[in-house]
PDB file of C-alpha atoms in Angstrom:
ATOM      1  CA  UNK A   1       0.000   0.000   0.000  1.00  0.00           C
ATOM      2  CA  UNK A   2       1.332   3.405  -0.901  1.00  0.00           C
ATOM      3  CA  UNK A   3       0.526   6.541   0.976  1.00  0.00           C
ATOM      4  CA  UNK A   4       0.825  10.186   0.154  1.00  0.00           C
ATOM      5  CA  UNK A   5       3.301  12.521   1.783  1.00  0.00           C
ATOM      6  CA  UNK A   6       1.598  15.668   0.519  1.00  0.00           C
ATOM      7  CA  UNK A   7       0.810  18.170   3.244  1.00  0.00           C
ATOM      8  CA  UNK A   8      -2.884  19.141   3.296  1.00  0.00           C
ATOM      9  CA  UNK A   9      -3.762  22.727   2.422  1.00  0.00           C
ATOM     10  CA  UNK A  10      -6.935  24.755   2.890  1.00  0.00           C
ATOM     11  CA  UNK A  11      -9.548  24.473   0.157  1.00  0.00           C
ATOM     12  CA  UNK A  12      -8.789  26.816  -2.700  1.00  0.00           C
ATOM     13  CA  UNK A  13     -11.012  26.873  -5.790  1.00  0.00           C
ATOM     14  CA  UNK A  14      -8.247  28.701  -7.713  1.00  0.00           C
ATOM     15  CA  UNK A  15      -5.449  26.242  -6.866  1.00  0.00           C
ATOM     16  CA  UNK A  16      -3.093  25.337  -9.718  1.00  0.00           C
ATOM     17  CA  UNK A  17      -2.927  21.807 -11.113  1.00  0.00           C
ATOM     18  CA  UNK A  18       0.504  21.411  -9.501  1.00  0.00           C
ATOM     19  CA  UNK A  19      -1.036  21.938  -6.037  1.00  0.00           C
ATOM     20  CA  UNK A  20      -4.206  19.868  -6.443  1.00  0.00           C
ATOM     21  CA  UNK A  21      -2.797  16.938  -4.461  1.00  0.00           C
ATOM     22  CA  UNK A  22      -2.886  19.072  -1.310  1.00  0.00           C
ATOM     23  CA  UNK A  23      -6.572  19.905  -1.655  1.00  0.00           C
ATOM     24  CA  UNK A  24      -9.151  18.411   0.751  1.00  0.00           C
ATOM     25  CA  UNK A  25     -11.364  15.723  -0.772  1.00  0.00           C
ATOM     26  CA  UNK A  26     -14.287  16.716   1.452  1.00  0.00           C
ATOM     27  CA  UNK A  27     -14.389  20.181  -0.045  1.00  0.00           C
ATOM     28  CA  UNK A  28     -14.016  19.089  -3.676  1.00  0.00           C
ATOM     29  CA  UNK A  29     -16.386  16.125  -3.456  1.00  0.00           C
ATOM     30  CA  UNK A  30     -18.957  18.472  -1.920  1.00  0.00           C
ATOM     31  CA  UNK A  31     -18.498  21.058  -4.679  1.00  0.00           C
ATOM     32  CA  UNK A  32     -18.886  18.377  -7.348  1.00  0.00           C
ATOM     33  CA  UNK A  33     -21.885  16.802  -5.623  1.00  0.00           C
ATOM     34  CA  UNK A  34     -23.772  20.086  -5.300  1.00  0.00           C
ATOM     35  CA  UNK A  35     -23.015  21.210  -8.869  1.00  0.00           C
ATOM     36  CA  UNK A  36     -23.871  17.877 -10.499  1.00  0.00           C
ATOM     37  CA  UNK A  37     -27.031  17.252  -8.468  1.00  0.00           C
ATOM     38  CA  UNK A  38     -28.270  20.808  -9.074  1.00  0.00           C
ATOM     39  CA  UNK A  39     -27.640  20.420 -12.823  1.00  0.00           C
ATOM     40  CA  UNK A  40     -29.422  17.059 -12.983  1.00  0.00           C
ATOM     41  CA  UNK A  41     -32.379  18.187 -10.890  1.00  0.00           C
ATOM     42  CA  UNK A  42     -32.803  21.435 -12.816  1.00  0.00           C
ATOM     43  CA  UNK A  43     -32.871  19.503 -16.109  1.00  0.00           C
ATOM     44  CA  UNK A  44     -35.355  16.961 -14.727  1.00  0.00           C
ATOM     45  CA  UNK A  45     -37.555  19.716 -13.307  1.00  0.00           C
ATOM     46  CA  UNK A  46     -38.072  21.025 -16.825  1.00  0.00           C
ATOM     47  CA  UNK A  47     -39.731  17.647 -17.533  1.00  0.00           C
ATOM     48  CA  UNK A  48     -41.631  17.743 -14.218  1.00  0.00           C
ATOM     49  CA  UNK A  49     -39.828  14.705 -12.840  1.00  0.00           C
ATOM     50  CA  UNK A  50     -37.559  14.260  -9.825  1.00  0.00           C
ATOM     51  CA  UNK A  51     -34.519  12.079  -9.301  1.00  0.00           C
ATOM     52  CA  UNK A  52     -36.369   9.780  -6.863  1.00  0.00           C
ATOM     53  CA  UNK A  53     -39.133   9.370  -9.456  1.00  0.00           C
ATOM     54  CA  UNK A  54     -36.533   8.478 -12.102  1.00  0.00           C
ATOM     55  CA  UNK A  55     -34.867   6.003  -9.751  1.00  0.00           C
ATOM     56  CA  UNK A  56     -38.270   4.504  -8.954  1.00  0.00           C
ATOM     57  CA  UNK A  57     -39.211   4.097 -12.610  1.00  0.00           C
ATOM     58  CA  UNK A  58     -35.918   2.301 -13.233  1.00  0.00           C
ATOM     59  CA  UNK A  59     -36.259   0.009 -10.227  1.00  0.00           C
ATOM     60  CA  UNK A  60     -39.845  -0.935 -11.066  1.00  0.00           C
ATOM     61  CA  UNK A  61     -38.910  -1.526 -14.699  1.00  0.00           C
ATOM     62  CA  UNK A  62     -36.132  -3.909 -13.587  1.00  0.00           C
ATOM     63  CA  UNK A  63     -38.895  -6.255 -12.430  1.00  0.00           C
ATOM     64  CA  UNK A  64     -39.317  -8.634  -9.565  1.00  0.00           C
ATOM     65  CA  UNK A  65     -41.505  -8.203  -6.546  1.00  0.00           C
ATOM     66  CA  UNK A  66     -41.157  -4.444  -6.283  1.00  0.00           C
ATOM     67  CA  UNK A  67     -43.183  -2.908  -3.477  1.00  0.00           C
ATOM     68  CA  UNK A  68     -43.106   0.440  -1.708  1.00  0.00           C
ATOM     69  CA  UNK A  69     -40.784  -1.148   0.843  1.00  0.00           C
ATOM     70  CA  UNK A  70     -38.374  -2.302  -1.857  1.00  0.00           C
ATOM     71  CA  UNK A  71     -38.282   1.213  -3.311  1.00  0.00           C
ATOM     72  CA  UNK A  72     -37.756   2.763   0.136  1.00  0.00           C
ATOM     73  CA  UNK A  73     -34.888   0.375   0.923  1.00  0.00           C
ATOM     74  CA  UNK A  74     -33.283   0.972  -2.464  1.00  0.00           C
ATOM     75  CA  UNK A  75     -33.417   4.753  -2.159  1.00  0.00           C
ATOM     76  CA  UNK A  76     -32.353   4.923   1.490  1.00  0.00           C
ATOM     77  CA  UNK A  77     -28.681   5.593   0.652  1.00  0.00           C
ATOM     78  CA  UNK A  78     -29.318   8.215  -2.032  1.00  0.00           C
ATOM     79  CA  UNK A  79     -32.558   9.963  -1.102  1.00  0.00           C
ATOM     80  CA  UNK A  80     -32.419  13.319   0.637  1.00  0.00           C
ATOM     81  CA  UNK A  81     -35.114  12.360   3.143  1.00  0.00           C
ATOM     82  CA  UNK A  82     -36.805   9.166   4.295  1.00  0.00           C
ATOM     83  CA  UNK A  83     -39.993  10.458   2.641  1.00  0.00           C
ATOM     84  CA  UNK A  84     -38.629  10.743  -0.918  1.00  0.00           C
ATOM     85  CA  UNK A  85     -39.405   7.137  -1.873  1.00  0.00           C
ATOM     86  CA  UNK A  86     -43.010   7.300  -0.715  1.00  0.00           C
ATOM     87  CA  UNK A  87     -43.541  10.639  -2.409  1.00  0.00           C
ATOM     88  CA  UNK A  88     -42.066   9.307  -5.647  1.00  0.00           C
ATOM     89  CA  UNK A  89     -44.308   6.240  -5.612  1.00  0.00           C
ATOM     90  CA  UNK A  90     -47.407   8.279  -4.742  1.00  0.00           C
ATOM     91  CA  UNK A  91     -46.728  10.838  -7.473  1.00  0.00           C
ATOM     92  CA  UNK A  92     -46.076   8.153 -10.099  1.00  0.00           C
ATOM     93  CA  UNK A  93     -49.261   6.289  -9.115  1.00  0.00           C
ATOM     94  CA  UNK A  94     -51.228   9.547  -9.301  1.00  0.00           C
ATOM     95  CA  UNK A  95     -49.811  10.318 -12.758  1.00  0.00           C
ATOM     96  CA  UNK A  96     -50.706   6.847 -13.942  1.00  0.00           C
ATOM     97  CA  UNK A  97     -47.084   5.934 -14.624  1.00  0.00           C
ATOM     98  CA  UNK A  98     -47.242   3.126 -12.054  1.00  0.00           C
ATOM     99  CA  UNK A  99     -49.979   0.767 -10.958  1.00  0.00           C
ATOM    100  CA  UNK A 100     -50.374  -1.552  -7.990  1.00  0.00           C
ATOM    101  CA  UNK A 101     -51.473  -5.148  -8.375  1.00  0.00           C
ATOM    102  CA  UNK A 102     -53.533  -7.075  -5.796  1.00  0.00           C
ATOM    103  CA  UNK A 103     -50.346  -8.087  -3.940  1.00  0.00           C
ATOM    104  CA  UNK A 104     -49.286  -4.407  -3.688  1.00  0.00           C
ATOM    105  CA  UNK A 105     -46.454  -4.859  -6.194  1.00  0.00           C
ATOM    106  CA  UNK A 106     -45.631  -1.930  -8.435  1.00  0.00           C
ATOM    107  CA  UNK A 107     -45.656  -2.111 -12.242  1.00  0.00           C
ATOM    108  CA  UNK A 108     -45.005   0.409 -15.000  1.00  0.00           C
ATOM    109  CA  UNK A 109     -47.987   1.396 -17.092  1.00  0.00           C
ATOM    110  CA  UNK A 110     -47.699   2.142 -20.802  1.00  0.00           C
ATOM    111  CA  UNK A 111     -47.624   5.858 -19.891  1.00  0.00           C
ATOM    112  CA  UNK A 112     -44.899   5.125 -17.340  1.00  0.00           C
ATOM    113  CA  UNK A 113     -42.837   3.237 -19.882  1.00  0.00           C
ATOM    114  CA  UNK A 114     -43.173   6.153 -22.344  1.00  0.00           C
ATOM    115  CA  UNK A 115     -42.244   8.679 -19.646  1.00  0.00           C
ATOM    116  CA  UNK A 116     -39.231   6.594 -18.653  1.00  0.00           C
ATOM    117  CA  UNK A 117     -38.072   6.572 -22.278  1.00  0.00           C
ATOM    118  CA  UNK A 118     -38.394  10.381 -22.480  1.00  0.00           C
ATOM    119  CA  UNK A 119     -36.494  10.907 -19.237  1.00  0.00           C
ATOM    120  CA  UNK A 120     -33.790   8.472 -20.355  1.00  0.00           C
ATOM    121  CA  UNK A 121     -33.094  10.688 -23.381  1.00  0.00           C
ATOM    122  CA  UNK A 122     -32.722  13.672 -21.050  1.00  0.00           C
ATOM    123  CA  UNK A 123     -30.524  11.779 -18.577  1.00  0.00           C
ATOM    124  CA  UNK A 124     -28.283  10.537 -21.390  1.00  0.00           C
ATOM    125  CA  UNK A 125     -27.855  14.117 -22.650  1.00  0.00           C
ATOM    126  CA  UNK A 126     -27.188  15.451 -19.142  1.00  0.00           C
ATOM    127  CA  UNK A 127     -24.593  12.739 -18.534  1.00  0.00           C
ATOM    128  CA  UNK A 128     -22.857  13.614 -21.806  1.00  0.00           C
ATOM    129  CA  UNK A 129     -22.631  17.280 -20.758  1.00  0.00           C
ATOM    130  CA  UNK A 130     -21.277  16.368 -17.319  1.00  0.00           C
ATOM    131  CA  UNK A 131     -18.697  14.003 -18.835  1.00  0.00           C
ATOM    132  CA  UNK A 132     -17.614  16.367 -21.649  1.00  0.00           C
ATOM    133  CA  UNK A 133     -13.848  16.266 -22.094  1.00  0.00           C
ATOM    134  CA  UNK A 134     -13.464  13.281 -19.754  1.00  0.00           C
ATOM    135  CA  UNK A 135     -12.491   9.917 -21.197  1.00  0.00           C
ATOM    136  CA  UNK A 136     -14.038   6.712 -19.892  1.00  0.00           C
ATOM    137  CA  UNK A 137     -10.610   5.733 -18.520  1.00  0.00           C
ATOM    138  CA  UNK A 138     -10.345   9.019 -16.608  1.00  0.00           C
ATOM    139  CA  UNK A 139     -13.853   8.584 -15.267  1.00  0.00           C
ATOM    140  CA  UNK A 140     -13.181   5.022 -14.136  1.00  0.00           C
ATOM    141  CA  UNK A 141      -9.920   6.127 -12.477  1.00  0.00           C
ATOM    142  CA  UNK A 142     -11.731   8.909 -10.603  1.00  0.00           C
ATOM    143  CA  UNK A 143     -14.434   6.536  -9.392  1.00  0.00           C
ATOM    144  CA  UNK A 144     -11.839   3.981  -8.284  1.00  0.00           C
ATOM    145  CA  UNK A 145     -10.133   6.665  -6.207  1.00  0.00           C
ATOM    146  CA  UNK A 146     -13.435   7.758  -4.657  1.00  0.00           C
ATOM    147  CA  UNK A 147     -14.428   4.160  -3.966  1.00  0.00           C
ATOM    148  CA  UNK A 148     -11.059   3.492  -2.323  1.00  0.00           C
ATOM    149  CA  UNK A 149     -11.396   6.610  -0.155  1.00  0.00           C
ATOM    150  CA  UNK A 150     -14.853   5.460   0.896  1.00  0.00           C
ATOM    151  CA  UNK A 151     -13.502   2.020   1.784  1.00  0.00           C
ATOM    152  CA  UNK A 152     -10.620   3.592   3.716  1.00  0.00           C
ATOM    153  CA  UNK A 153     -12.975   5.763   5.753  1.00  0.00           C
ATOM    154  CA  UNK A 154     -15.396   2.920   6.430  1.00  0.00           C
ATOM    155  CA  UNK A 155     -12.520   0.716   7.588  1.00  0.00           C
ATOM    156  CA  UNK A 156     -11.580   3.183  10.343  1.00  0.00           C
ATOM    157  CA  UNK A 157     -15.019   4.545  11.247  1.00  0.00           C
ATOM    158  CA  UNK A 158     -16.635   2.837  14.243  1.00  0.00           C
ATOM    159  CA  UNK A 159     -20.011   1.256  13.483  1.00  0.00           C
TER     160      UNK A 159
END
């Protein structure tokens, strides 16, 4: 295992490339998170859909015994609040994009399938804009670093 010997420096949005190694990951990951999420949510809002609704459409479309509880468990790590999953399901049922069967399992309707296809076009375009100028290899490398940092923190954080 290799470690860095770089001395940490205060967050500086104007730091040069040569000094990036000293920058705090917490600051930069937060900046990226806020900018990317805001961009995605603003684009989705123009289609009157939210991220939790998009996630729900995808999970229901994947099939299986998908219930409200399955959606809530699946969104627990990424949702802003514990209520996002229920709100997404309720909104999609109200719009007629989802339906419940007698066993309370969720299914896409034809309208839901069409809406999912429309949102997928938007999400694909948004992803392309976010990834502009970044190769797949660079993206994979960045995610590997972030995943490793997450693993490192989880390994030393008491449960």
